[in-house]
Short mmCIF file of C-alpha atoms in Angstrom, two decimals:
data_model
loop_
_atom_site.label_atom_id
_atom_site.label_comp_id
_atom_site.label_asym_id
_atom_site.label_seq_id
_atom_site.Cartn_x
_atom_site.Cartn_y
_atom_site.Cartn_z
CA UNK A 46 13.41 -8.81 -10.63
CA UNK A 47 14.00 -6.88 -7.40
CA UNK A 48 10.47 -7.66 -6.18
CA UNK A 49 10.90 -11.36 -6.95
CA UNK A 50 14.21 -11.42 -5.07
CA UNK A 51 12.60 -9.64 -2.12
CA UNK A 52 9.75 -12.16 -1.96
CA UNK A 53 12.11 -15.12 -2.26
CA UNK A 54 14.46 -13.91 0.47
CA UNK A 55 11.72 -12.89 2.90
CA UNK A 56 9.99 -16.22 2.38
CA UNK A 57 13.22 -18.12 2.95
CA UNK A 58 14.19 -16.07 5.99
CA UNK A 59 11.00 -16.09 7.94
CA UNK A 60 9.30 -19.40 7.48
CA UNK A 61 8.90 -22.59 5.56
CA UNK A 62 5.97 -23.77 7.62
CA UNK A 63 2.62 -21.95 7.63
CA UNK A 64 1.94 -19.23 10.17
CA UNK A 65 -1.57 -19.36 11.59
CA UNK A 66 -2.80 -16.32 13.50
CA UNK A 67 -6.35 -17.68 13.22
CA UNK A 68 -7.39 -21.31 13.49
CA UNK A 69 -6.22 -23.61 10.71
CA UNK A 70 -9.80 -24.34 9.68
CA UNK A 71 -10.65 -20.63 9.54
CA UNK A 72 -7.47 -20.01 7.52
CA UNK A 73 -8.49 -22.69 5.01
CA UNK A 74 -11.95 -21.14 4.56
CA UNK A 75 -10.49 -17.87 3.23
CA UNK A 76 -10.66 -17.87 -0.58
CA UNK A 77 -7.33 -17.44 -2.38
CA UNK A 78 -7.01 -13.96 -3.89
CA UNK A 79 -9.22 -12.31 -1.26
CA UNK A 80 -8.45 -8.61 -0.89
CA UNK A 81 -11.27 -7.43 1.39
CA UNK A 82 -13.10 -8.50 4.50
CA UNK A 83 -16.69 -7.29 4.75
CA UNK A 84 -18.59 -7.03 8.03
CA UNK A 85 -22.37 -6.65 7.64
CA UNK A 86 -24.00 -5.20 10.77
CA UNK A 87 -27.28 -3.79 11.98
CA UNK A 88 -25.52 -0.68 13.34
CA UNK A 89 -25.91 2.78 11.91
CA UNK A 90 -22.87 3.86 9.90
CA UNK A 91 -21.94 6.56 12.45
CA UNK A 92 -21.97 4.03 15.30
CA UNK A 93 -19.97 1.54 13.25
CA UNK A 94 -17.42 4.26 12.46
CA UNK A 95 -17.00 5.08 16.17
CA UNK A 96 -16.76 1.43 17.26
CA UNK A 97 -14.11 0.59 14.65
CA UNK A 98 -12.05 3.70 15.43
CA UNK A 99 -12.12 2.89 19.15
CA UNK A 100 -11.31 -0.76 18.48
CA UNK A 101 -8.19 0.25 16.54
CA UNK A 102 -7.15 2.68 19.29
CA UNK A 103 -7.58 0.06 22.02
CA UNK A 104 -5.24 -2.24 20.06
CA UNK A 105 -2.56 0.48 19.94
CA UNK A 106 -3.03 1.63 16.33
CA UNK A 107 -2.46 5.30 15.50
CA UNK A 108 -5.80 6.06 13.84
CA UNK A 109 -6.45 8.47 11.00
CA UNK A 110 -10.11 8.97 10.20
CA UNK A 111 -12.32 11.00 7.91
CA UNK A 112 -15.92 10.81 9.06
CA UNK A 113 -17.12 12.81 6.05
CA UNK A 114 -16.01 10.06 3.68
CA UNK A 115 -16.49 7.30 6.31
CA UNK A 116 -12.90 6.12 5.99
CA UNK A 117 -10.58 4.90 8.73
CA UNK A 118 -6.91 4.09 8.32
CA UNK A 119 -4.04 3.54 10.69
CA UNK A 120 -0.30 3.99 10.72
CA UNK A 121 1.57 0.78 9.87
CA UNK A 122 2.14 -1.54 12.81
CA UNK A 123 3.92 -4.86 13.21
CA UNK A 124 1.68 -7.92 13.22
CA UNK A 125 4.53 -10.42 13.60
CA UNK A 126 6.92 -12.43 11.43
CA UNK A 127 8.66 -9.29 10.18
CA UNK A 128 5.39 -7.99 8.70
CA UNK A 129 3.82 -4.54 9.06
CA UNK A 130 0.12 -3.99 8.35
CA UNK A 131 -1.44 -0.72 7.22
CA UNK A 132 -5.23 -1.23 7.51
CA UNK A 133 -8.00 0.69 5.74
CA UNK A 134 -11.74 0.58 6.46
CA UNK A 135 -14.55 2.08 4.41
CA UNK A 136 -18.06 2.17 5.86
CA UNK A 137 -21.26 2.28 3.82
CA UNK A 138 -24.81 0.96 4.24
CA UNK A 139 -24.15 -0.84 7.55
CA UNK A 140 -21.08 -2.57 6.10
CA UNK A 141 -17.42 -2.16 6.97
CA UNK A 142 -14.99 -3.00 4.16
CA UNK A 143 -11.54 -3.87 5.51
CA UNK A 144 -8.52 -3.84 3.19
CA UNK A 145 -4.89 -2.94 3.63
CA UNK A 146 -1.28 -2.97 2.63
CA UNK A 147 1.67 -4.93 3.95
CA UNK A 148 5.36 -4.16 4.21
CA UNK A 149 8.35 -5.11 6.30
CA UNK A 150 8.38 -4.06 9.94
CA UNK A 151 11.61 -3.05 11.69
CA UNK A 152 12.66 -6.68 12.21
CA UNK A 153 11.94 -7.47 8.57
CA UNK A 154 13.89 -4.40 7.46
CA UNK A 155 16.93 -5.45 9.48
CA UNK A 156 16.84 -8.97 8.04
CA UNK A 157 16.49 -7.60 4.51
CA UNK A 158 19.36 -5.15 4.98
CA UNK A 159 21.64 -7.87 6.28
CA UNK A 160 20.87 -10.16 3.35
CA UNK A 161 20.76 -7.87 0.31
CA UNK A 162 22.13 -4.60 1.67
CA UNK A 163 18.94 -2.85 0.61
CA UNK A 164 16.41 -0.78 2.51
CA UNK A 165 12.87 -1.59 1.44
CA UNK A 166 10.07 0.56 2.80
CA UNK A 167 7.45 0.04 0.09
CA UNK A 168 4.00 -1.26 0.95
CA UNK A 169 2.01 -3.60 -1.29
CA UNK A 170 -1.76 -4.18 -1.38
CA UNK A 171 -2.81 -7.30 0.52
CA UNK A 172 -4.09 -10.26 -1.51
CA UNK A 173 -4.46 -13.52 0.40
CA UNK A 174 -2.25 -16.23 -1.13
CA UNK A 175 -3.44 -19.09 1.10
CA UNK A 176 0.03 -20.59 1.58
CA UNK A 177 0.54 -19.30 5.11
CA UNK A 178 4.23 -18.60 4.49
CA UNK A 179 4.03 -15.16 2.84
CA UNK A 180 3.91 -11.65 4.26
CA UNK A 181 0.61 -11.24 2.39
CA UNK A 182 -0.95 -14.07 4.38
CA UNK A 183 0.41 -12.81 7.71
CA UNK A 184 -0.89 -9.29 7.01
CA UNK A 185 -4.28 -10.59 5.86
CA UNK A 186 -4.67 -12.61 9.05
CA UNK A 187 -3.78 -9.49 11.07
CA UNK A 188 -6.50 -7.63 9.18
CA UNK A 189 -8.94 -10.46 9.86
CA UNK A 190 -8.23 -10.31 13.58
CA UNK A 191 -9.10 -6.59 13.52
CA UNK A 192 -12.31 -7.18 11.58
CA UNK A 193 -13.44 -10.00 13.89
CA UNK A 194 -13.62 -7.55 16.80
CA UNK A 195 -16.72 -6.00 15.21
CA UNK A 196 -19.99 -7.90 15.71
CA UNK A 197 -21.67 -8.87 12.46
CA UNK A 198 -21.64 -11.28 9.56
CA UNK A 199 -18.17 -11.69 8.06
CA UNK A 200 -17.66 -12.38 4.35
CA UNK A 201 -14.73 -12.09 1.92
CA UNK A 202 -14.41 -10.19 -1.33
CA UNK A 203 -11.89 -10.04 -4.16
#
């Protein structure tokens, strides 16, 4: 019940028209329910790890990495529309698997507190809804923009 109320209020507060952080045609090509972005490269895994870590850092993300397990994550950061993104990347066999979680950024928290007098800091796994008006879709597009900085063939995975 509380989650449904949260989704209803955040949807009503922030937008009734789609938010496109990528082109509309690119947005429409993303399959509904997508949870991961996969980048296939010709780079060695170590090089891919370094390039992705540096790419995150250049964009102002606070990076946490574990080269032994080939995992990169970052502290949550606002990607707009009251949405915070917490990205995760796993690297294996010349592929980078991007996934993440979304939550409310500071602006979103303030709006939520003013409407329902509740402080919500929980993060939810990202699953693309393809409506363009949800926090999920905003966070997924933010994740896509990060993934597109890495040269290679981009595909989606559920």
